[in-house]
Short mmCIF file of C-alpha atoms in Angstrom, two decimals:
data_model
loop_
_atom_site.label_atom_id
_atom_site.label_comp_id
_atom_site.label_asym_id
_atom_site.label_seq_id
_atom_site.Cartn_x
_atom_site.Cartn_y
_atom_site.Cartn_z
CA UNK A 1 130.99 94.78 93.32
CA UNK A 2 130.81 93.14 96.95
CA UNK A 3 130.74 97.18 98.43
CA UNK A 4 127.96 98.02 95.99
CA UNK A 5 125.70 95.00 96.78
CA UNK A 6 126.55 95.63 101.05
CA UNK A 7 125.66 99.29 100.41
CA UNK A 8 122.69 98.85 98.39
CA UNK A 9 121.53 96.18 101.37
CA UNK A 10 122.10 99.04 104.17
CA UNK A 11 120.09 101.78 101.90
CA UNK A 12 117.34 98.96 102.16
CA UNK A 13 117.55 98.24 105.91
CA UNK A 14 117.50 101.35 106.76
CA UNK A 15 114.11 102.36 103.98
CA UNK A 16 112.26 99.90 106.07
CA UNK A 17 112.86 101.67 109.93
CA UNK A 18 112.35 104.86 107.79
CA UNK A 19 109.27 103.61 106.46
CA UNK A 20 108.26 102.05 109.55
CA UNK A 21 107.48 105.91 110.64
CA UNK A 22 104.74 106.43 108.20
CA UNK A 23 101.33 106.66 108.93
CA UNK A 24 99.55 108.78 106.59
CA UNK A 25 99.60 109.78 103.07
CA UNK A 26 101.54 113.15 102.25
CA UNK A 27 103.46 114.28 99.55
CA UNK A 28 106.67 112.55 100.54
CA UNK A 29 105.40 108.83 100.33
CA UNK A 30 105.96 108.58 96.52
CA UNK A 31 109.66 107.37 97.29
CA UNK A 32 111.33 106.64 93.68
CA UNK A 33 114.75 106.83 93.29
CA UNK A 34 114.78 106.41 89.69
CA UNK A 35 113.16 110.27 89.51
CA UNK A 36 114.99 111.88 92.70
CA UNK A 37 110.72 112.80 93.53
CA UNK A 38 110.23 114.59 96.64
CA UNK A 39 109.65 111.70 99.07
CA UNK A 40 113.14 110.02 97.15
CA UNK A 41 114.97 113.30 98.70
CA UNK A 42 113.51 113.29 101.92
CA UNK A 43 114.94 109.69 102.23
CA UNK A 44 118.17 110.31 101.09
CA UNK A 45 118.53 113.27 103.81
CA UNK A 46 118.41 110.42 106.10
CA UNK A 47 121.54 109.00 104.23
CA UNK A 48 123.63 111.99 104.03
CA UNK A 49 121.88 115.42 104.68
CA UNK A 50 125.12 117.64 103.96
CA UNK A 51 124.72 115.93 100.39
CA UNK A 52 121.43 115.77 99.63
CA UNK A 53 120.10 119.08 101.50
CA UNK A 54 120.12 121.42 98.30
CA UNK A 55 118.69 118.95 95.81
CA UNK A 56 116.19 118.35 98.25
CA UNK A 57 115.57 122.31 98.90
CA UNK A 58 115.38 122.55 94.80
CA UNK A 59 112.35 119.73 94.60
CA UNK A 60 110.63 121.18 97.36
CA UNK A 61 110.46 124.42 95.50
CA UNK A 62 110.23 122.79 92.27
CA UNK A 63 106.85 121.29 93.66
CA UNK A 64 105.79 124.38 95.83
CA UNK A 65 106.10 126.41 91.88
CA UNK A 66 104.39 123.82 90.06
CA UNK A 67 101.21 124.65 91.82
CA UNK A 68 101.41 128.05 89.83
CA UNK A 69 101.65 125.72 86.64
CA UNK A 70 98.40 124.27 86.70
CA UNK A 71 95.36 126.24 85.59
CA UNK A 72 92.06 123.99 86.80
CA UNK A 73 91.29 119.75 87.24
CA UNK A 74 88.34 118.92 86.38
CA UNK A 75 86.27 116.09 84.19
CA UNK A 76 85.79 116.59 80.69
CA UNK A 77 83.62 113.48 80.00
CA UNK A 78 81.52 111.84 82.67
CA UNK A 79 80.30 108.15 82.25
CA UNK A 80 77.89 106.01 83.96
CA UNK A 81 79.78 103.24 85.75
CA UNK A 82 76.80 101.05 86.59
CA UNK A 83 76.98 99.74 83.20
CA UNK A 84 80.62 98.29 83.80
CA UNK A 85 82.61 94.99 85.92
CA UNK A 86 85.50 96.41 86.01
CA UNK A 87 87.71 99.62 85.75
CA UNK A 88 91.11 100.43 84.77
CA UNK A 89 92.59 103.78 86.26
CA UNK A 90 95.21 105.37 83.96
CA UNK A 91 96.98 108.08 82.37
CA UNK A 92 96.28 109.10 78.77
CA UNK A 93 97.46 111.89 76.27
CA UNK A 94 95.82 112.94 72.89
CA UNK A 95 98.02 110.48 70.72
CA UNK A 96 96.40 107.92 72.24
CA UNK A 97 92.97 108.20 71.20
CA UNK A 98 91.59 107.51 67.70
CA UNK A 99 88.59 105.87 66.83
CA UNK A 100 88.98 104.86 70.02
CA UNK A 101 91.48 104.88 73.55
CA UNK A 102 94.32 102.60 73.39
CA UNK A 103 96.02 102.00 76.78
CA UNK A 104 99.63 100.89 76.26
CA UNK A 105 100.53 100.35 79.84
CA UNK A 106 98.29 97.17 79.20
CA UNK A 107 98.53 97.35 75.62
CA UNK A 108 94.74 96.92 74.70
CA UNK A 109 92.17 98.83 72.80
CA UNK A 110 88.71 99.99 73.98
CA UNK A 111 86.45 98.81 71.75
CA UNK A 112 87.72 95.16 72.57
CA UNK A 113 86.73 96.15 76.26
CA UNK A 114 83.42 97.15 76.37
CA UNK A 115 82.57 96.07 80.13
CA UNK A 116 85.64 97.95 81.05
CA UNK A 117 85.33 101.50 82.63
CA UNK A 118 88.64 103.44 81.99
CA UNK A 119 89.22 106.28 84.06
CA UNK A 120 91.72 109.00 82.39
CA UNK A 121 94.35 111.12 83.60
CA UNK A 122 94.05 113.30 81.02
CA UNK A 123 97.60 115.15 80.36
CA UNK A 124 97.31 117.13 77.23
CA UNK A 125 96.16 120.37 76.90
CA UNK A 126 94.20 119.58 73.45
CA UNK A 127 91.27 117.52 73.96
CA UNK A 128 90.68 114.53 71.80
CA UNK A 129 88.36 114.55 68.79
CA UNK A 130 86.42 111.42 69.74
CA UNK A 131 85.81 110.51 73.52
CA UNK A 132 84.68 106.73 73.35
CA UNK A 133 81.89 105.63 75.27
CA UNK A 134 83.62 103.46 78.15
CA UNK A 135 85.82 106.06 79.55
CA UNK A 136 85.65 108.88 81.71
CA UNK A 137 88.43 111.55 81.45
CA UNK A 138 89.76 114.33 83.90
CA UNK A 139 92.10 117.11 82.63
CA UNK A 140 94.73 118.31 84.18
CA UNK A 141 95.33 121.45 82.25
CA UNK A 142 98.51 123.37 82.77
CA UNK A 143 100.19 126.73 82.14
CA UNK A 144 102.94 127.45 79.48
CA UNK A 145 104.49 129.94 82.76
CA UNK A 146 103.65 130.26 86.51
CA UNK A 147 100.41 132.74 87.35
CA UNK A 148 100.09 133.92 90.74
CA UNK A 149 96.33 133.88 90.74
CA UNK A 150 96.60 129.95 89.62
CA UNK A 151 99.07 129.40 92.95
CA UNK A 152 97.29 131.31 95.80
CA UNK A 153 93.99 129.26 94.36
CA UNK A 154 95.94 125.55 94.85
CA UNK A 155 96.92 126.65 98.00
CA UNK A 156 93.55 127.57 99.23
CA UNK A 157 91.92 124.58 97.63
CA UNK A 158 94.89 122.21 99.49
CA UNK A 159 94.46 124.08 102.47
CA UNK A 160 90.51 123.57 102.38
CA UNK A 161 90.91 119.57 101.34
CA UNK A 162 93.45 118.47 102.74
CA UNK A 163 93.40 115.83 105.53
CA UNK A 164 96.49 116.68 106.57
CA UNK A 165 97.02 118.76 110.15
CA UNK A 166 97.03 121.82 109.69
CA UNK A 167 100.50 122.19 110.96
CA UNK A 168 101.93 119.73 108.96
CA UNK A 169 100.55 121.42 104.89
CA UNK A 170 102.46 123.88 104.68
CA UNK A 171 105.69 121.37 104.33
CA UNK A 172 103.02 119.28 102.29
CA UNK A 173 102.21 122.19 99.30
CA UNK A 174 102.71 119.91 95.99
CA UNK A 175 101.97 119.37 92.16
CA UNK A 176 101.40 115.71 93.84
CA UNK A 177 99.66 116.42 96.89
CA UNK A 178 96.83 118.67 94.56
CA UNK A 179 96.38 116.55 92.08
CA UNK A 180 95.47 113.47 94.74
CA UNK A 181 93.13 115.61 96.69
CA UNK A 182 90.85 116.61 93.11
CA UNK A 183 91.42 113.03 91.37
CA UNK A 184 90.11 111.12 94.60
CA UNK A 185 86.77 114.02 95.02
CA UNK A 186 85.90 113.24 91.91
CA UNK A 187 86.93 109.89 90.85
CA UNK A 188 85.29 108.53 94.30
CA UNK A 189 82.28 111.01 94.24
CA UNK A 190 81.12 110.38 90.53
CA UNK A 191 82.06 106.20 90.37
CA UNK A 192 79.74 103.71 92.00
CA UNK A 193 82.05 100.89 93.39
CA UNK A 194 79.38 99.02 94.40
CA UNK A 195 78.76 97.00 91.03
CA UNK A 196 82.91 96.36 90.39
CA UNK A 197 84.05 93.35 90.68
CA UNK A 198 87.80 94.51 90.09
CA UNK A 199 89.40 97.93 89.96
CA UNK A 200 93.05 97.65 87.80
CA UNK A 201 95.99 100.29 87.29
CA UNK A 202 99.71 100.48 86.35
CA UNK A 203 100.83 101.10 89.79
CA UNK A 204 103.83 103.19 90.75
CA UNK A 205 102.56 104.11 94.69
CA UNK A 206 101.82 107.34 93.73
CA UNK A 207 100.35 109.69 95.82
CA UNK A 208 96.80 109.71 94.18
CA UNK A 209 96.96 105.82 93.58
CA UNK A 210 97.60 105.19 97.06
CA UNK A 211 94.40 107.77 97.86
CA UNK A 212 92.44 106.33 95.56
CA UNK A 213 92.67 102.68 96.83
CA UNK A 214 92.14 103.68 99.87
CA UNK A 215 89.06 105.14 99.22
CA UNK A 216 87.95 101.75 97.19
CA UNK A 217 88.90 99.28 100.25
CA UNK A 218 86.97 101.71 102.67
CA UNK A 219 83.97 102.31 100.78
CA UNK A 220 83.39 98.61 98.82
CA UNK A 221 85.22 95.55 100.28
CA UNK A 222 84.07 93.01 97.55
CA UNK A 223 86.17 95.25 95.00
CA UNK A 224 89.30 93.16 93.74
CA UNK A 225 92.34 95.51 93.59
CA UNK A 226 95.32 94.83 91.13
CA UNK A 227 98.40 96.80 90.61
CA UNK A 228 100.66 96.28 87.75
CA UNK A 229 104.10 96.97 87.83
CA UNK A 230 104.58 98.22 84.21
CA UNK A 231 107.58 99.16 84.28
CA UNK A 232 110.86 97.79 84.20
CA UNK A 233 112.84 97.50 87.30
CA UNK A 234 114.95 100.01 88.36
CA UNK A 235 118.23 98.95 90.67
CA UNK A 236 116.32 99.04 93.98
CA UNK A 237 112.37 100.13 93.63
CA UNK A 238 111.89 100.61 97.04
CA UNK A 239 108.37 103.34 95.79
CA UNK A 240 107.16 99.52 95.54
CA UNK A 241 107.06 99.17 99.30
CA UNK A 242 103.86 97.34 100.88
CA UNK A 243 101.49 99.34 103.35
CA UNK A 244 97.75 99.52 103.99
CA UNK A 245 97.68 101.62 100.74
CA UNK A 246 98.58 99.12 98.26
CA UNK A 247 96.60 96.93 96.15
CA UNK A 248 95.24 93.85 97.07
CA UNK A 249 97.38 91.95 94.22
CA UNK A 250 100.60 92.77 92.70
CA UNK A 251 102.03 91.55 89.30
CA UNK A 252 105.32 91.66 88.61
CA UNK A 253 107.16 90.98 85.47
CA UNK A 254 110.04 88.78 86.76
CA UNK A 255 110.81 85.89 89.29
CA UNK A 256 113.69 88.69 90.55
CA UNK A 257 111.35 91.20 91.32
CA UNK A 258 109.05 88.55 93.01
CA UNK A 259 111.91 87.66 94.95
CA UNK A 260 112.87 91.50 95.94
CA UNK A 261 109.28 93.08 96.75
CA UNK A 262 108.57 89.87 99.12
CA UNK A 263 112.01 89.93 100.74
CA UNK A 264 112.99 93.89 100.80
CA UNK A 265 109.88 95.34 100.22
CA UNK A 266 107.39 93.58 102.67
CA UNK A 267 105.02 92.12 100.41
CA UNK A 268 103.17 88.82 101.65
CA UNK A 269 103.83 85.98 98.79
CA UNK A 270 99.93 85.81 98.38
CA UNK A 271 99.76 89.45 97.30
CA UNK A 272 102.57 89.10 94.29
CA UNK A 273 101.88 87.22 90.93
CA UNK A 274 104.10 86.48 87.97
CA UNK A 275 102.86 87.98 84.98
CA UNK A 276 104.90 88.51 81.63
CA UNK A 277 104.85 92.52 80.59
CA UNK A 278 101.94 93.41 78.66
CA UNK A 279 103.77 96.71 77.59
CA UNK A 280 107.09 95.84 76.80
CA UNK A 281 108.37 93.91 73.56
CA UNK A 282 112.19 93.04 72.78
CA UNK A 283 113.75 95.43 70.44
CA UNK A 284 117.30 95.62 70.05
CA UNK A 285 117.30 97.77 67.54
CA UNK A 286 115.36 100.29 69.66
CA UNK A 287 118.96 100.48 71.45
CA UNK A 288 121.49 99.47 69.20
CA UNK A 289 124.21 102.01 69.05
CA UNK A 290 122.62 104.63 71.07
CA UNK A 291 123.42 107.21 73.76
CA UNK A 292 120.29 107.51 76.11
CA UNK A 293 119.58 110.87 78.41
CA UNK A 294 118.57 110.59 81.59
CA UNK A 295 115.03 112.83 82.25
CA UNK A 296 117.57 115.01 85.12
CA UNK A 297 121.09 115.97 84.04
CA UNK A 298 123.23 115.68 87.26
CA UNK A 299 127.29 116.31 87.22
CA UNK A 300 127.60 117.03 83.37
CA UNK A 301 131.68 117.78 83.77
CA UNK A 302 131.88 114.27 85.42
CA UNK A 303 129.43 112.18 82.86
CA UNK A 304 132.03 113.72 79.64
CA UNK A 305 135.33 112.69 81.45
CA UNK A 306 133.75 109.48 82.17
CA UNK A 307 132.64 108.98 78.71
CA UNK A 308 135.86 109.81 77.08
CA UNK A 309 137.39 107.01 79.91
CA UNK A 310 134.76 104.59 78.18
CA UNK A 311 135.64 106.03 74.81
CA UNK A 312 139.29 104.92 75.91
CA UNK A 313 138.65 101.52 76.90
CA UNK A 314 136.34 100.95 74.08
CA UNK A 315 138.91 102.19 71.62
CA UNK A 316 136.96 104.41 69.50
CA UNK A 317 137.89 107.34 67.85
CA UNK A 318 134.57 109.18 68.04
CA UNK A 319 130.78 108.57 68.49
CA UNK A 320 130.06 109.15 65.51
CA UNK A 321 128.31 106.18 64.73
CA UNK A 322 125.58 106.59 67.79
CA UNK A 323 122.56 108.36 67.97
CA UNK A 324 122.02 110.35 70.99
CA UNK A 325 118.26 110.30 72.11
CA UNK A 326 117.07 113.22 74.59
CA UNK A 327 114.54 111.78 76.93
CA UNK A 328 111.00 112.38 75.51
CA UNK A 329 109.86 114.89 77.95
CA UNK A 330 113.15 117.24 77.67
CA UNK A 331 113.27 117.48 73.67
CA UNK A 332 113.78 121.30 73.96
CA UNK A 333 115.45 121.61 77.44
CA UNK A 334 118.13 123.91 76.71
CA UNK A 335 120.93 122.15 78.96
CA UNK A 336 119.78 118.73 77.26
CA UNK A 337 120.39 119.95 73.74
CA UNK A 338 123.89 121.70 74.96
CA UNK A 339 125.19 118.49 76.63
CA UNK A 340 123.57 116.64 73.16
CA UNK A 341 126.32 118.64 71.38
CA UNK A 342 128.95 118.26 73.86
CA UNK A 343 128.85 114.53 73.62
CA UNK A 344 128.68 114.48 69.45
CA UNK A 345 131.66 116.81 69.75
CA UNK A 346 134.00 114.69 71.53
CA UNK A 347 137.23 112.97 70.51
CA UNK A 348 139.34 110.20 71.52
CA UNK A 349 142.99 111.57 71.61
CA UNK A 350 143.99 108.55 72.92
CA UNK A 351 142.81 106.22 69.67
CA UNK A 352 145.28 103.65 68.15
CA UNK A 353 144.04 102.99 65.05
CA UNK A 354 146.11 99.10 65.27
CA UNK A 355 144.36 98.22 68.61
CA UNK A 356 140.49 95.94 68.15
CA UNK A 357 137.84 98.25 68.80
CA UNK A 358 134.88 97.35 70.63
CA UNK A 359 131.38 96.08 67.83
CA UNK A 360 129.35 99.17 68.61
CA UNK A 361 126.57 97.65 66.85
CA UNK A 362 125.71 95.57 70.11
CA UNK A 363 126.57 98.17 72.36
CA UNK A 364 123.87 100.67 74.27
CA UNK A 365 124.89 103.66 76.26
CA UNK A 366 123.34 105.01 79.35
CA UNK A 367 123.90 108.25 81.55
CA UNK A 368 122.25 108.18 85.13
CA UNK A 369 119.53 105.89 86.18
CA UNK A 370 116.76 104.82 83.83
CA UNK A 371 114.39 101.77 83.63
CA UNK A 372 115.60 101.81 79.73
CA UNK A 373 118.66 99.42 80.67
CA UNK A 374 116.56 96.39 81.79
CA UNK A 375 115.02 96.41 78.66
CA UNK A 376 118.31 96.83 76.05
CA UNK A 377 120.09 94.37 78.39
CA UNK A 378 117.17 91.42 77.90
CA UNK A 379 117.51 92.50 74.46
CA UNK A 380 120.91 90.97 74.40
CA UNK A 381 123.32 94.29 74.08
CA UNK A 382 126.24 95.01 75.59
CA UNK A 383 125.02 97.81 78.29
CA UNK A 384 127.13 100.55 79.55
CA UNK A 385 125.97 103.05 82.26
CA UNK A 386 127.25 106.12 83.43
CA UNK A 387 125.95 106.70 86.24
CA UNK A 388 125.24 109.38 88.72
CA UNK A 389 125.95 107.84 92.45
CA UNK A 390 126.44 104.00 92.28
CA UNK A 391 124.81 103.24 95.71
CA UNK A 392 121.52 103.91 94.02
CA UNK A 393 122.14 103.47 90.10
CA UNK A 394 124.07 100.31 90.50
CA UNK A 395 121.59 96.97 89.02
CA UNK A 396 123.43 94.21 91.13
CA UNK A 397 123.88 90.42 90.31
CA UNK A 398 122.49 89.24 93.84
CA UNK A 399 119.22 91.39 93.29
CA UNK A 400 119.14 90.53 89.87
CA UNK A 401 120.64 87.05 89.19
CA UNK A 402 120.88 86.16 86.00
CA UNK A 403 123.00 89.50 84.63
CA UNK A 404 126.62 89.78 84.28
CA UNK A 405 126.93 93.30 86.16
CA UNK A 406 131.13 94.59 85.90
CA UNK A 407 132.40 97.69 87.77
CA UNK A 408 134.62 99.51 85.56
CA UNK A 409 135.48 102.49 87.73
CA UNK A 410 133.25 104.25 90.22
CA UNK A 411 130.82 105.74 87.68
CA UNK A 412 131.10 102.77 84.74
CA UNK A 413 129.48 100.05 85.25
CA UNK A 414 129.13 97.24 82.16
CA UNK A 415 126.27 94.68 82.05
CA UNK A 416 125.27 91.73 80.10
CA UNK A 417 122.50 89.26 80.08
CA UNK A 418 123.24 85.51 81.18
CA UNK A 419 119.63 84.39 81.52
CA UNK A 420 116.92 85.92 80.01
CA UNK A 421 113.52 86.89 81.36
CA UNK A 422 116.21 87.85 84.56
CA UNK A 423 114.90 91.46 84.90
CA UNK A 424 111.75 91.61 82.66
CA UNK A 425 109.71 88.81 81.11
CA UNK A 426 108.90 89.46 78.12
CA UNK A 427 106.73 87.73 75.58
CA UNK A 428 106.66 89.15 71.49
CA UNK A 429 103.56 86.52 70.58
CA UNK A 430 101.25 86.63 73.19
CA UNK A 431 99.12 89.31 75.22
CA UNK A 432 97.43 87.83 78.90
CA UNK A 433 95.77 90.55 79.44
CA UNK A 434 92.17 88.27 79.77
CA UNK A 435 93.81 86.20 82.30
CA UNK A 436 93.71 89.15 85.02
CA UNK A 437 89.75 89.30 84.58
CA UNK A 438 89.77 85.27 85.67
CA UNK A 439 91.88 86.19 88.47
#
């Protein structure tokens, strides 16, 4: 493991002299590995362009498409925000409104909230039947195929918005880049800041975060800006990295991640704050004796030989006994259903019925990189993970002290907890969400 951990330090090193190039927001700052996004690509260029140049090429035409995906943004349901102390920017889909909005990033309900402002991301197409009073909602509403007349009008309306030189938009054309430009007009143009006393969101630095912010910090000083980093980590989150964009206070859901973001990822120790995950709660059985998809199927001839090796060294005749779960946004992707069946048709030819086979009832199974494998390891599982390219996928022991992380080959790495809260802290009794408004 000492080559992974020296590897995984040089990718860092060398994010921060690439970082230290940035100046201004464009579509490539959103830097997550975890999703390959644009600005993730860009990066990795920098690490090995022969390797990287064609999945870069595919994202950057993957975005430059997208913008023929997405039909009009605008607000559905306006809201006064003089009435409110604070506001919470989020996402939000139709399942998650009934009498009222529940937000589980934070994992509150409106009606408990009433001197909270939430403003929506609204991503379904179907509008809710009930809009509650303390929210204000913007629709993104999409295309089921690409229309020309939708593309050539997101390029004019970048083109017209954009802050960007004019030289430099027509590498910038993005699903991201649009979205930011409407979301900050009319989040900034319709909210009075002057009243708010803090402004909240799960952050992720994305694009229209990072805008949004700072709009806030130019406009209204006195305004109290808190990320929360909802998720669960993934090996290295270098999207996480601290610039004039980011909020004025960070919480972070383990004493690891403190650790990493103030050491790797720049931020000051006064700008990062414990806080136990308001989202998340221990499962195992959420896990137990599954096969998880990753959200982008990479090198699907490698991931089935290297599952039959683990099928090997496992000793099991078949997989029979797992479920295979499809990530949620790729439940009719053709290629995900084919490689579904692929794996639920393979066999162990190398079996011996005499030898001990491995429990599977403890044991969790994960292709590529996913911020699911935090979460089944603190659950106590046995964790396996296929992964894609170890210098990214690869959660460490030095990062993330207090897991038992063992390379099995190149691609199969095996992890178990030692002490827990090590990667996510999380609590099944209590929700602190009230102790952010004292903060």
């Amino acid at each position: 493991m000492k080559e992974i951990v020296q590897g995984q330090k040089k990718i860092i090193l060398k994010f921060k002299k690439y970082f230290q190039k940035k100046s201004q927001l464009n579509s490539y700052n959103y830097c997550s590995l975890g999703s390959d996004s644009l600005g993730a690509l860009k990066f990795k260029l920098s690490i090995n362009f022969k390797k990287y140049f064609f999945s870069f090429l595919k994202e950057f035409i993957k975005e430059l498409y997208s913008l023929g995906l997405i039909e009009n943004i605008k607000i559905i349901k306006n809201c006064n925000s003089d009435r409110y102390e604070n506001i919470i920017l989020n996402w939000s889909f139709k399942s998650d409104f009934k009498k009222s909005f529940y937000d589980k990033y934070f994992n509150i309900n409106s009606d408990n909230y009433k001197k909270i402002l939430w403003l929506l991301v609204y991503m379904s197409n179907d509008y809710p039947n009930k809009l509650p009073q303390n929210t204000c909602i913007m629709h993104i509403k999409k295309n089921t195929d690409f229309r020309l007349n939708c593309f050539f009008k997101n390029i004019f309306f970048i083109m017209n918005n954009s802050k960007l030189p004019l030289r430099s938009i027509i590498f910038n054309f993005s699903q991201q880049l649009l979205i930011s430009i409407h979301l900050n007009k009319i989040f900034t143009d319709n909210i009075n800041f002057s009243k708010i006393k803090k402004f909240l969101l799960p952050y992720e630095s994305q694009l229209f975060q990072k805008e949004i912010i700072h709009e806030i910090k130019k406009k209204q000083t006195n305004v109290k800006i808190i990320g929360y980093d909802h998720t669960a980590p993934q090996p290295m989150p270098i999207n996480l990295f601290y610039d004039r964009f980011s909020p004025d206070l960070l919480l972070v859901g383990s004493k690891n991640k403190l650790k990493f973001n103030n050491v790797y990822l720049g931020w000051p120790k006064n700008k990062i704050k414990l806080m136990k995950s308001f989202r998340f709660k221990t499962n195992k059985d959420e896990f137990r004796k599954s096969i998880l998809l990753p959200y982008a199927l990479k090198n699907e001839k490698k991931h089935l030989k290297n599952m039959r090796i683990l099928m090997e060294i496992m000793n099991i005749k078949t997989l029979s006994k797992f479920k295979i779960k499809i990530h949620p946004a790729c439940q009719k992707k053709s290629d995900h259903l084919k490689f579904c069946n692929k794996i639920k048709n393979l066999k162990n030819f190398k079996y011996k019925k005499q030898l001990k086979k491995i429990d599977v009832n403890n044991v969790a199974i994960f292709f590529g990189q996913t911020t699911a494998i935090p979460l089944a390891i603190e659950s106590g599982l046995n964790c396996y993970n296929i992964c894609d390219d170890s210098k990214f996928d690869v959660y460490n022991s030095e990062f993330w002290k207090g897991i038992i992380s063992i390379k099995i080959n190149n691609y199969i790495f095996h992890y178990k907890i030692k002490n827990k809260d090590s990667l996510i802290w999380i609590d099944n009794k209590t929700n602190d969400f009230r102790k952010i408004l004292k903060i």
